[in-house]
Structures are given as structure tokens and as C-alpha cells.
Amino acid sequence: MNYMMNRNAVNDFDKFFDNVFSNWGIRNSTIPSVDVYEDEKAFHIEAELPGYEEKDVNLNVDKHVLHISSEKVSEKQDDRKYLVRERAYVKFDRSFSLPEGIDENGIEAEFKNGMLSVTLPKVPVEEPKKISITFKH
């Protein structure tokens, strides 16, 4: 499973404007940051969702694609005049194509302290069955 995402500027020109018009270190993305790792028994996805609750997050598998999504949006508060607004909730849908050998029926998820942890168990690899050969004279 290769899911490397690079959010850095690609050339010096872009880097210059990233620095000049930076947003004080706040990520530009409206999708949650994730870590994906694997061990012998499963793939694991951990998604940061601060301020979200379990009821705000949808998780489903459709045609071997895992979707993490939310419809939660920040409420508009017309009576406030924000000078800086760094916290916001936006609709998102993050997708991951699942590799062969995932037990889709065994996928489990846990939501705790704004962190969604998804475990994608691997199907055990079956060893080839040895067939004995008998010689007849």
C-alpha cells in the first residue's frame, strides 16, 4: 500500500510564495492528515480529526475503496467579526484503494480523542498444499 502525499512546494518559485503568503503554519488541506502503516497481520490507518465526534464521521468500503468522510461544517456566526480564524469544519471524503488480500468484512475502527484508527486485517496466506505422488510398477 503506497500512499505517500507530499504537500510541499515543488520549486523555488512556489516555495517563495508559500513563505511570503504563509498561513502561520496551518495546513492548507481540508482533508484529515493520516498515517498508514502495516504489520504482519494488518494495514492500519490513523486519521487526525480534532473537534469531530464519532457521530460526525462516516466510514465505508465500496468496490475495494475505503472512504472516510464527514458532512460536518462550521456554523456561520454572523454576529462575530473574526480577526483570525484557524479552526473550521468542512465536508471531506478521503479515499484509499485497498490492496488484494484485505479481509473487508473484518475491518474495524475506533474513535478516541479526535483520532480515528482503522484496522484492515490481511487474509491469511495459504501455503500450497503438498500432494504426494505414488509410483506404480
Short mmCIF file of N, CA, C and O in Angstrom, two decimals:
data_model
loop_
_atom_site.label_atom_id
_atom_site.label_comp_id
_atom_site.label_asym_id
_atom_site.label_seq_id
_atom_site.Cartn_x
_atom_site.Cartn_y
_atom_site.Cartn_z
N MET A 1 0.85 -1.16 0.00
CA MET A 1 0.00 0.00 0.00
C MET A 1 0.90 1.22 0.00
O MET A 1 1.56 1.49 0.99
N ASN A 2 0.97 1.96 -1.07
CA ASN A 2 1.79 3.16 -1.13
C ASN A 2 0.90 4.38 -1.16
O ASN A 2 0.19 4.61 -2.13
N TYR A 3 0.92 5.17 -0.10
CA TYR A 3 0.10 6.36 -0.01
C TYR A 3 0.94 7.52 0.49
O TYR A 3 0.69 8.08 1.53
N MET A 4 1.97 7.88 -0.24
CA MET A 4 2.82 8.99 0.15
C MET A 4 2.25 10.26 -0.45
O MET A 4 2.00 10.33 -1.64
N MET A 5 2.01 11.24 0.37
CA MET A 5 1.50 12.51 -0.12
C MET A 5 2.47 13.60 0.27
O MET A 5 2.84 13.72 1.43
N ASN A 6 2.91 14.38 -0.70
CA ASN A 6 3.83 15.47 -0.45
C ASN A 6 3.09 16.77 -0.62
O ASN A 6 2.56 17.05 -1.69
N ARG A 7 3.03 17.57 0.42
CA ARG A 7 2.30 18.83 0.35
C ARG A 7 3.25 20.01 0.23
O ARG A 7 2.85 21.14 0.41
N ASN A 8 4.52 19.76 -0.02
CA ASN A 8 5.48 20.84 -0.11
C ASN A 8 5.49 21.45 -1.50
O ASN A 8 5.11 20.82 -2.47
N ALA A 9 5.97 22.67 -1.58
CA ALA A 9 6.10 23.35 -2.87
C ALA A 9 7.09 22.59 -3.74
O ALA A 9 8.05 22.01 -3.24
N VAL A 10 6.86 22.62 -5.06
CA VAL A 10 7.68 21.81 -5.95
C VAL A 10 8.89 22.54 -6.52
O VAL A 10 9.81 21.91 -7.02
N ASN A 11 8.90 23.86 -6.48
CA ASN A 11 10.05 24.57 -7.00
C ASN A 11 10.31 25.82 -6.17
O ASN A 11 9.53 26.19 -5.30
N ASP A 12 11.43 26.51 -6.45
CA ASP A 12 11.80 27.68 -5.67
C ASP A 12 10.77 28.80 -5.76
O ASP A 12 10.52 29.52 -4.81
N PHE A 13 10.16 28.97 -6.94
CA PHE A 13 9.15 30.00 -7.12
C PHE A 13 7.97 29.75 -6.18
O PHE A 13 7.51 30.65 -5.48
N ASP A 14 7.49 28.50 -6.16
CA ASP A 14 6.37 28.15 -5.28
C ASP A 14 6.77 28.30 -3.81
O ASP A 14 5.98 28.77 -2.99
N LYS A 15 8.00 27.89 -3.47
CA LYS A 15 8.45 28.00 -2.09
C LYS A 15 8.47 29.45 -1.64
O LYS A 15 8.11 29.76 -0.51
N PHE A 16 8.90 30.35 -2.53
CA PHE A 16 8.94 31.77 -2.19
C PHE A 16 7.55 32.27 -1.81
O PHE A 16 7.35 32.90 -0.79
N PHE A 17 6.56 31.96 -2.65
CA PHE A 17 5.21 32.44 -2.37
C PHE A 17 4.58 31.71 -1.19
O PHE A 17 3.76 32.27 -0.48
N ASP A 18 4.97 30.46 -0.96
CA ASP A 18 4.49 29.77 0.24
C ASP A 18 4.97 30.50 1.49
O ASP A 18 4.25 30.63 2.47
N ASN A 19 6.22 30.97 1.46
CA ASN A 19 6.78 31.66 2.62
C ASN A 19 6.20 33.06 2.77
O ASN A 19 5.90 33.51 3.87
N VAL A 20 6.06 33.79 1.68
CA VAL A 20 5.56 35.17 1.74
C VAL A 20 4.10 35.20 2.18
O VAL A 20 3.70 36.02 2.98
N PHE A 21 3.29 34.31 1.61
CA PHE A 21 1.86 34.31 1.91
C PHE A 21 1.48 33.14 2.80
O PHE A 21 0.41 32.58 2.68
N SER A 22 2.36 32.77 3.70
CA SER A 22 2.08 31.60 4.54
C SER A 22 0.87 31.84 5.43
O SER A 22 0.47 32.97 5.68
N ASN A 23 0.32 30.75 5.90
CA ASN A 23 -0.86 30.85 6.76
C ASN A 23 -0.50 30.46 8.19
O ASN A 23 -1.22 29.76 8.85
N TRP A 24 0.63 30.91 8.64
CA TRP A 24 1.10 30.73 10.01
C TRP A 24 1.21 29.28 10.41
O TRP A 24 0.91 28.88 11.52
N GLY A 25 1.63 28.44 9.48
CA GLY A 25 1.86 27.04 9.78
C GLY A 25 0.63 26.17 9.77
O GLY A 25 0.69 24.99 10.05
N ILE A 26 -0.52 26.72 9.45
CA ILE A 26 -1.74 25.92 9.38
C ILE A 26 -1.76 25.20 8.04
O ILE A 26 -1.48 25.78 7.01
N ARG A 27 -2.10 23.92 8.07
CA ARG A 27 -2.10 23.16 6.83
C ARG A 27 -3.17 23.68 5.88
O ARG A 27 -4.23 24.13 6.29
N ASN A 28 -2.86 23.62 4.59
CA ASN A 28 -3.76 24.12 3.56
C ASN A 28 -4.87 23.13 3.24
O ASN A 28 -5.85 23.48 2.63
N SER A 29 -4.70 21.90 3.60
CA SER A 29 -5.61 20.86 3.18
C SER A 29 -6.90 20.89 3.99
O SER A 29 -6.91 21.24 5.16
N THR A 30 -7.98 20.52 3.35
CA THR A 30 -9.25 20.40 4.05
C THR A 30 -9.57 18.94 4.35
O THR A 30 -10.68 18.62 4.74
N ILE A 31 -8.60 18.07 4.16
CA ILE A 31 -8.79 16.65 4.46
C ILE A 31 -7.94 16.30 5.67
O ILE A 31 -6.93 16.93 5.92
N PRO A 32 -8.35 15.31 6.45
CA PRO A 32 -7.57 14.99 7.64
C PRO A 32 -6.21 14.39 7.29
O PRO A 32 -6.05 13.68 6.30
N SER A 33 -5.23 14.70 8.13
CA SER A 33 -3.91 14.09 8.00
C SER A 33 -4.01 12.64 8.45
O SER A 33 -4.71 12.33 9.41
N VAL A 34 -3.31 11.76 7.74
CA VAL A 34 -3.34 10.34 8.08
C VAL A 34 -1.94 9.76 8.12
O VAL A 34 -1.02 10.27 7.48
N ASP A 35 -1.80 8.71 8.89
CA ASP A 35 -0.63 7.84 8.85
C ASP A 35 -1.13 6.47 8.42
O ASP A 35 -2.19 6.02 8.90
N VAL A 36 -0.42 5.82 7.53
CA VAL A 36 -0.77 4.47 7.08
C VAL A 36 0.46 3.61 7.32
O VAL A 36 1.56 3.96 6.90
N TYR A 37 0.27 2.51 8.05
CA TYR A 37 1.39 1.59 8.27
C TYR A 37 0.87 0.16 8.23
O TYR A 37 -0.33 -0.08 8.22
N GLU A 38 1.82 -0.77 8.20
CA GLU A 38 1.46 -2.18 8.08
C GLU A 38 2.28 -3.00 9.05
O GLU A 38 3.42 -2.68 9.36
N ASP A 39 1.67 -4.08 9.52
CA ASP A 39 2.40 -5.10 10.26
C ASP A 39 2.08 -6.45 9.62
O ASP A 39 1.49 -6.48 8.55
N GLU A 40 2.47 -7.52 10.26
CA GLU A 40 2.28 -8.85 9.66
C GLU A 40 0.81 -9.21 9.45
O GLU A 40 0.46 -9.91 8.52
N LYS A 41 -0.07 -8.71 10.33
CA LYS A 41 -1.46 -9.14 10.30
C LYS A 41 -2.43 -8.15 9.65
O LYS A 41 -3.53 -8.52 9.30
N ALA A 42 -2.02 -6.86 9.52
CA ALA A 42 -2.98 -5.87 9.04
C ALA A 42 -2.31 -4.61 8.54
O ALA A 42 -1.13 -4.36 8.81
N PHE A 43 -3.10 -3.80 7.81
CA PHE A 43 -2.75 -2.43 7.49
C PHE A 43 -3.49 -1.57 8.51
O PHE A 43 -4.58 -1.94 8.98
N HIS A 44 -2.93 -0.43 8.84
CA HIS A 44 -3.54 0.46 9.82
C HIS A 44 -3.57 1.88 9.26
O HIS A 44 -2.59 2.34 8.67
N ILE A 45 -4.69 2.55 9.47
CA ILE A 45 -4.83 3.95 9.08
C ILE A 45 -5.22 4.71 10.33
O ILE A 45 -6.16 4.33 11.03
N GLU A 46 -4.48 5.78 10.62
CA GLU A 46 -4.81 6.66 11.73
C GLU A 46 -5.05 8.05 11.17
O GLU A 46 -4.20 8.60 10.49
N ALA A 47 -6.23 8.60 11.41
CA ALA A 47 -6.62 9.91 10.89
C ALA A 47 -6.88 10.87 12.03
O ALA A 47 -7.61 10.54 12.97
N GLU A 48 -6.28 12.05 11.94
CA GLU A 48 -6.50 13.10 12.94
C GLU A 48 -7.78 13.84 12.61
O GLU A 48 -7.93 14.39 11.52
N LEU A 49 -8.71 13.86 13.56
CA LEU A 49 -9.98 14.55 13.37
C LEU A 49 -10.33 15.35 14.63
O LEU A 49 -11.34 15.10 15.28
N PRO A 50 -9.49 16.33 14.99
CA PRO A 50 -9.77 17.09 16.22
C PRO A 50 -11.08 17.86 16.10
O PRO A 50 -11.39 18.44 15.06
N GLY A 51 -11.84 17.84 17.17
CA GLY A 51 -13.12 18.55 17.19
C GLY A 51 -14.27 17.74 16.64
O GLY A 51 -15.42 18.15 16.76
N TYR A 52 -13.99 16.62 16.00
CA TYR A 52 -15.05 15.75 15.47
C TYR A 52 -15.43 14.74 16.54
O TYR A 52 -14.64 14.41 17.41
N GLU A 53 -16.64 14.25 16.45
CA GLU A 53 -17.10 13.16 17.29
C GLU A 53 -17.41 11.97 16.40
O GLU A 53 -17.54 12.12 15.18
N GLU A 54 -17.54 10.81 17.02
CA GLU A 54 -17.81 9.58 16.27
C GLU A 54 -19.01 9.74 15.35
O GLU A 54 -19.00 9.29 14.20
N LYS A 55 -20.05 10.43 15.81
CA LYS A 55 -21.27 10.60 15.01
C LYS A 55 -21.05 11.48 13.78
O LYS A 55 -21.83 11.44 12.84
N ASP A 56 -19.97 12.26 13.74
CA ASP A 56 -19.69 13.16 12.62
C ASP A 56 -18.96 12.47 11.47
O ASP A 56 -18.86 13.04 10.39
N VAL A 57 -18.42 11.28 11.72
CA VAL A 57 -17.53 10.63 10.76
C VAL A 57 -18.21 9.40 10.16
O VAL A 57 -18.82 8.60 10.88
N ASN A 58 -18.11 9.26 8.85
CA ASN A 58 -18.63 8.09 8.13
C ASN A 58 -17.46 7.27 7.62
O ASN A 58 -16.48 7.83 7.11
N LEU A 59 -17.58 5.97 7.71
CA LEU A 59 -16.54 5.06 7.25
C LEU A 59 -17.23 3.94 6.49
O LEU A 59 -18.14 3.29 7.02
N ASN A 60 -16.85 3.72 5.22
CA ASN A 60 -17.44 2.62 4.46
C ASN A 60 -16.48 2.13 3.40
O ASN A 60 -15.51 2.81 3.05
N VAL A 61 -16.75 0.91 2.91
CA VAL A 61 -15.98 0.29 1.84
C VAL A 61 -16.93 0.06 0.68
O VAL A 61 -18.02 -0.49 0.85
N ASP A 62 -16.51 0.51 -0.50
CA ASP A 62 -17.31 0.33 -1.70
C ASP A 62 -16.37 -0.02 -2.85
O ASP A 62 -15.49 0.78 -3.17
N LYS A 63 -16.55 -1.19 -3.44
CA LYS A 63 -15.73 -1.64 -4.57
C LYS A 63 -14.24 -1.55 -4.28
O LYS A 63 -13.46 -0.99 -5.04
N HIS A 64 -13.85 -2.09 -3.12
CA HIS A 64 -12.45 -2.18 -2.68
C HIS A 64 -11.82 -0.80 -2.45
O HIS A 64 -10.61 -0.64 -2.57
N VAL A 65 -12.64 0.19 -2.11
CA VAL A 65 -12.15 1.52 -1.77
C VAL A 65 -12.72 1.89 -0.40
O VAL A 65 -13.93 1.84 -0.19
N LEU A 66 -11.82 2.25 0.53
CA LEU A 66 -12.22 2.68 1.86
C LEU A 66 -12.43 4.19 1.83
O LEU A 66 -11.57 4.93 1.35
N HIS A 67 -13.58 4.64 2.31
CA HIS A 67 -13.91 6.08 2.35
C HIS A 67 -14.03 6.52 3.81
O HIS A 67 -14.77 5.91 4.58
N ILE A 68 -13.34 7.59 4.14
CA ILE A 68 -13.50 8.28 5.42
C ILE A 68 -14.08 9.64 5.05
O ILE A 68 -13.47 10.38 4.27
N SER A 69 -15.26 9.97 5.58
CA SER A 69 -15.89 11.22 5.17
C SER A 69 -16.64 11.85 6.33
O SER A 69 -16.90 11.22 7.36
N SER A 70 -17.00 13.11 6.13
CA SER A 70 -17.82 13.83 7.10
C SER A 70 -18.58 14.93 6.38
O SER A 70 -18.09 15.51 5.42
N GLU A 71 -19.77 15.18 6.86
CA GLU A 71 -20.61 16.26 6.35
C GLU A 71 -20.58 17.46 7.30
O GLU A 71 -21.25 18.46 7.06
N LYS A 72 -19.83 17.35 8.40
CA LYS A 72 -19.80 18.42 9.41
C LYS A 72 -19.19 19.68 8.82
O LYS A 72 -18.15 19.64 8.18
N VAL A 73 -19.87 20.80 9.02
CA VAL A 73 -19.35 22.09 8.57
C VAL A 73 -19.47 23.08 9.72
O VAL A 73 -20.32 22.92 10.61
N SER A 74 -18.61 24.06 9.71
CA SER A 74 -18.65 25.09 10.75
C SER A 74 -19.92 25.91 10.60
O SER A 74 -20.33 26.25 9.49
N GLU A 75 -20.52 26.20 11.74
CA GLU A 75 -21.72 27.02 11.72
C GLU A 75 -21.32 28.48 11.50
O GLU A 75 -20.32 28.95 12.03
N LYS A 76 -22.09 29.16 10.70
CA LYS A 76 -21.85 30.57 10.43
C LYS A 76 -22.35 31.37 11.62
O LYS A 76 -23.48 31.17 12.07
N GLN A 77 -21.52 32.24 12.12
CA GLN A 77 -21.92 33.10 13.23
C GLN A 77 -21.76 34.54 12.78
O GLN A 77 -20.69 35.13 12.88
N ASP A 78 -22.84 35.09 12.28
CA ASP A 78 -22.81 36.42 11.68
C ASP A 78 -22.50 37.53 12.67
O ASP A 78 -22.07 38.61 12.27
N ASP A 79 -22.73 37.29 13.95
CA ASP A 79 -22.51 38.34 14.92
C ASP A 79 -21.04 38.47 15.33
O ASP A 79 -20.68 39.37 16.05
N ARG A 80 -20.19 37.59 14.83
CA ARG A 80 -18.76 37.64 15.18
C ARG A 80 -17.95 38.24 14.05
O ARG A 80 -18.16 37.93 12.88
N LYS A 81 -17.00 39.07 14.43
CA LYS A 81 -16.06 39.62 13.45
C LYS A 81 -14.70 39.00 13.78
O LYS A 81 -14.02 39.43 14.71
N TYR A 82 -14.34 37.95 13.03
CA TYR A 82 -13.10 37.23 13.30
C TYR A 82 -11.90 38.03 12.81
O TYR A 82 -11.91 38.58 11.71
N LEU A 83 -10.87 38.09 13.62
CA LEU A 83 -9.59 38.66 13.22
C LEU A 83 -8.69 37.56 12.70
O LEU A 83 -7.93 37.76 11.76
N VAL A 84 -8.76 36.39 13.33
CA VAL A 84 -8.05 35.20 12.88
C VAL A 84 -9.01 34.04 13.09
O VAL A 84 -9.61 33.91 14.15
N ARG A 85 -9.16 33.22 12.06
CA ARG A 85 -10.00 32.03 12.20
C ARG A 85 -9.24 30.86 11.61
O ARG A 85 -9.11 30.75 10.39
N GLU A 86 -8.71 30.01 12.49
CA GLU A 86 -7.90 28.87 12.05
C GLU A 86 -8.64 27.55 12.22
O GLU A 86 -8.21 26.55 11.67
N ARG A 87 -9.70 27.54 12.99
CA ARG A 87 -10.44 26.31 13.22
C ARG A 87 -11.72 26.32 12.40
O ARG A 87 -12.50 27.26 12.48
N ALA A 88 -11.88 25.30 11.60
CA ALA A 88 -13.09 25.21 10.79
C ALA A 88 -13.36 23.75 10.47
O ALA A 88 -12.44 22.93 10.42
N TYR A 89 -14.62 23.43 10.30
CA TYR A 89 -15.02 22.09 9.90
C TYR A 89 -15.56 22.18 8.49
O TYR A 89 -16.37 23.04 8.17
N VAL A 90 -15.07 21.28 7.64
CA VAL A 90 -15.50 21.28 6.25
C VAL A 90 -15.89 19.86 5.84
O VAL A 90 -15.41 18.89 6.41
N LYS A 91 -16.76 19.77 4.87
CA LYS A 91 -17.12 18.48 4.30
C LYS A 91 -15.88 17.88 3.64
O LYS A 91 -15.15 18.59 2.95
N PHE A 92 -15.62 16.59 3.89
CA PHE A 92 -14.48 15.95 3.25
C PHE A 92 -14.80 14.49 2.94
O PHE A 92 -15.72 13.91 3.51
N ASP A 93 -14.05 13.92 2.01
CA ASP A 93 -14.11 12.50 1.68
C ASP A 93 -12.71 12.07 1.32
O ASP A 93 -12.17 12.51 0.31
N ARG A 94 -12.12 11.25 2.15
CA ARG A 94 -10.77 10.74 1.93
C ARG A 94 -10.89 9.28 1.51
O ARG A 94 -11.57 8.51 2.17
N SER A 95 -10.25 8.88 0.41
CA SER A 95 -10.40 7.53 -0.13
C SER A 95 -9.07 6.82 -0.21
O SER A 95 -8.05 7.43 -0.50
N PHE A 96 -9.11 5.49 0.01
CA PHE A 96 -7.93 4.64 -0.07
C PHE A 96 -8.29 3.39 -0.85
O PHE A 96 -9.19 2.64 -0.45
N SER A 97 -7.60 3.15 -1.96
CA SER A 97 -7.78 1.90 -2.71
C SER A 97 -7.15 0.77 -1.91
O SER A 97 -5.99 0.86 -1.52
N LEU A 98 -7.92 -0.26 -1.67
CA LEU A 98 -7.44 -1.37 -0.85
C LEU A 98 -6.69 -2.37 -1.71
O LEU A 98 -7.14 -2.71 -2.81
N PRO A 99 -5.56 -2.85 -1.22
CA PRO A 99 -4.80 -3.85 -1.97
C PRO A 99 -5.48 -5.22 -1.88
O PRO A 99 -6.37 -5.43 -1.06
N GLU A 100 -5.05 -6.12 -2.74
CA GLU A 100 -5.54 -7.50 -2.66
C GLU A 100 -5.17 -8.08 -1.30
O GLU A 100 -4.16 -7.69 -0.71
N GLY A 101 -5.96 -9.02 -0.84
CA GLY A 101 -5.62 -9.71 0.39
C GLY A 101 -6.11 -9.04 1.65
O GLY A 101 -5.64 -9.35 2.74
N ILE A 102 -7.08 -8.13 1.54
CA ILE A 102 -7.67 -7.50 2.72
C ILE A 102 -9.00 -8.19 3.02
O ILE A 102 -9.81 -8.41 2.13
N ASP A 103 -9.22 -8.52 4.28
CA ASP A 103 -10.50 -9.09 4.72
C ASP A 103 -11.45 -7.92 4.98
O ASP A 103 -11.50 -7.38 6.08
N GLU A 104 -12.19 -7.52 3.95
CA GLU A 104 -13.06 -6.35 4.06
C GLU A 104 -14.15 -6.52 5.12
O GLU A 104 -14.59 -5.55 5.72
N ASN A 105 -14.58 -7.75 5.36
CA ASN A 105 -15.60 -8.00 6.39
C ASN A 105 -15.04 -7.88 7.80
O ASN A 105 -15.80 -7.76 8.75
N GLY A 106 -13.72 -7.92 7.93
CA GLY A 106 -13.09 -7.86 9.24
C GLY A 106 -12.55 -6.49 9.61
O GLY A 106 -11.90 -6.33 10.64
N ILE A 107 -12.83 -5.47 8.78
CA ILE A 107 -12.33 -4.12 9.07
C ILE A 107 -12.95 -3.61 10.36
O ILE A 107 -14.16 -3.71 10.57
N GLU A 108 -12.10 -3.04 11.23
CA GLU A 108 -12.56 -2.49 12.50
C GLU A 108 -12.07 -1.06 12.62
O GLU A 108 -11.03 -0.70 12.08
N ALA A 109 -12.84 -0.24 13.35
CA ALA A 109 -12.46 1.15 13.56
C ALA A 109 -12.75 1.55 14.99
O ALA A 109 -13.69 1.06 15.62
N GLU A 110 -11.92 2.46 15.49
CA GLU A 110 -12.09 3.00 16.83
C GLU A 110 -11.89 4.51 16.76
O GLU A 110 -11.00 4.99 16.05
N PHE A 111 -12.71 5.25 17.47
CA PHE A 111 -12.59 6.71 17.51
C PHE A 111 -12.38 7.12 18.96
O PHE A 111 -13.19 6.82 19.82
N LYS A 112 -11.25 7.79 19.21
CA LYS A 112 -10.93 8.19 20.59
C LYS A 112 -10.11 9.47 20.56
O LYS A 112 -9.10 9.55 19.86
N ASN A 113 -10.54 10.46 21.32
CA ASN A 113 -9.82 11.73 21.47
C ASN A 113 -9.47 12.38 20.13
O ASN A 113 -8.35 12.85 19.94
N GLY A 114 -10.40 12.38 19.20
CA GLY A 114 -10.18 13.03 17.91
C GLY A 114 -9.29 12.25 16.96
O GLY A 114 -8.84 12.78 15.95
N MET A 115 -9.04 10.99 17.26
CA MET A 115 -8.20 10.14 16.40
C MET A 115 -9.02 8.93 15.96
O MET A 115 -9.55 8.19 16.79
N LEU A 116 -9.13 8.76 14.64
CA LEU A 116 -9.80 7.59 14.07
C LEU A 116 -8.73 6.57 13.72
O LEU A 116 -7.81 6.88 12.98
N SER A 117 -8.85 5.37 14.28
CA SER A 117 -7.92 4.27 13.98
C SER A 117 -8.68 3.17 13.27
O SER A 117 -9.67 2.65 13.80
N VAL A 118 -8.23 2.83 12.06
CA VAL A 118 -8.89 1.80 11.26
C VAL A 118 -7.91 0.66 11.06
O VAL A 118 -6.76 0.89 10.68
N THR A 119 -8.35 -0.55 11.34
CA THR A 119 -7.54 -1.75 11.15
C THR A 119 -8.11 -2.54 9.99
O THR A 119 -9.30 -2.89 10.00
N LEU A 120 -7.26 -2.81 9.00
CA LEU A 120 -7.65 -3.55 7.80
C LEU A 120 -6.91 -4.89 7.83
O LEU A 120 -5.76 -4.97 7.39
N PRO A 121 -7.56 -5.94 8.37
CA PRO A 121 -6.85 -7.21 8.52
C PRO A 121 -6.53 -7.87 7.17
O PRO A 121 -7.30 -7.78 6.22
N LYS A 122 -5.37 -8.50 7.14
CA LYS A 122 -4.95 -9.23 5.94
C LYS A 122 -5.56 -10.63 5.98
O LYS A 122 -5.73 -11.22 7.05
N VAL A 123 -5.88 -11.14 4.81
CA VAL A 123 -6.32 -12.52 4.70
C VAL A 123 -5.09 -13.40 4.89
O VAL A 123 -4.05 -13.14 4.27
N PRO A 124 -5.18 -14.40 5.76
CA PRO A 124 -4.01 -15.26 5.94
C PRO A 124 -3.57 -15.91 4.63
O PRO A 124 -4.40 -16.35 3.83
N VAL A 125 -2.28 -15.93 4.41
CA VAL A 125 -1.73 -16.53 3.19
C VAL A 125 -1.76 -18.04 3.36
O VAL A 125 -1.24 -18.58 4.34
N GLU A 126 -2.39 -18.70 2.41
CA GLU A 126 -2.45 -20.16 2.47
C GLU A 126 -1.19 -20.74 1.83
O GLU A 126 -0.80 -20.32 0.74
N GLU A 127 -0.63 -21.67 2.54
CA GLU A 127 0.54 -22.37 2.00
C GLU A 127 0.06 -23.36 0.94
O GLU A 127 -1.02 -23.94 1.07
N PRO A 128 0.85 -23.54 -0.11
CA PRO A 128 0.44 -24.51 -1.13
C PRO A 128 0.30 -25.91 -0.51
O PRO A 128 1.08 -26.30 0.36
N LYS A 129 -0.73 -26.60 -0.93
CA LYS A 129 -0.97 -27.94 -0.42
C LYS A 129 -0.05 -28.91 -1.13
O LYS A 129 0.03 -28.95 -2.35
N LYS A 130 0.65 -29.70 -0.35
CA LYS A 130 1.57 -30.69 -0.90
C LYS A 130 0.77 -31.94 -1.27
O LYS A 130 0.00 -32.44 -0.46
N ILE A 131 0.94 -32.38 -2.46
CA ILE A 131 0.26 -33.60 -2.94
C ILE A 131 1.33 -34.66 -3.10
O ILE A 131 2.34 -34.47 -3.78
N SER A 132 1.09 -35.78 -2.45
CA SER A 132 2.07 -36.86 -2.55
C SER A 132 1.86 -37.65 -3.85
O SER A 132 0.74 -37.81 -4.32
N ILE A 133 2.95 -38.08 -4.40
CA ILE A 133 2.92 -38.83 -5.66
C ILE A 133 3.30 -40.26 -5.36
O ILE A 133 4.30 -40.52 -4.69
N THR A 134 2.51 -41.21 -5.84
CA THR A 134 2.86 -42.61 -5.68
C THR A 134 3.25 -43.17 -7.04
O THR A 134 2.69 -42.81 -8.07
N PHE A 135 4.24 -44.03 -7.00
CA PHE A 135 4.71 -44.68 -8.24
C PHE A 135 4.10 -46.07 -8.30
O PHE A 135 4.14 -46.82 -7.34
N LYS A 136 3.59 -46.44 -9.45
CA LYS A 136 3.05 -47.79 -9.68
C LYS A 136 3.92 -48.47 -10.73
O LYS A 136 4.28 -47.87 -11.71
N HIS A 137 4.20 -49.73 -10.53
CA HIS A 137 5.02 -50.50 -11.47
C HIS A 137 4.21 -51.26 -12.42
O HIS A 137 3.26 -51.82 -12.37
#
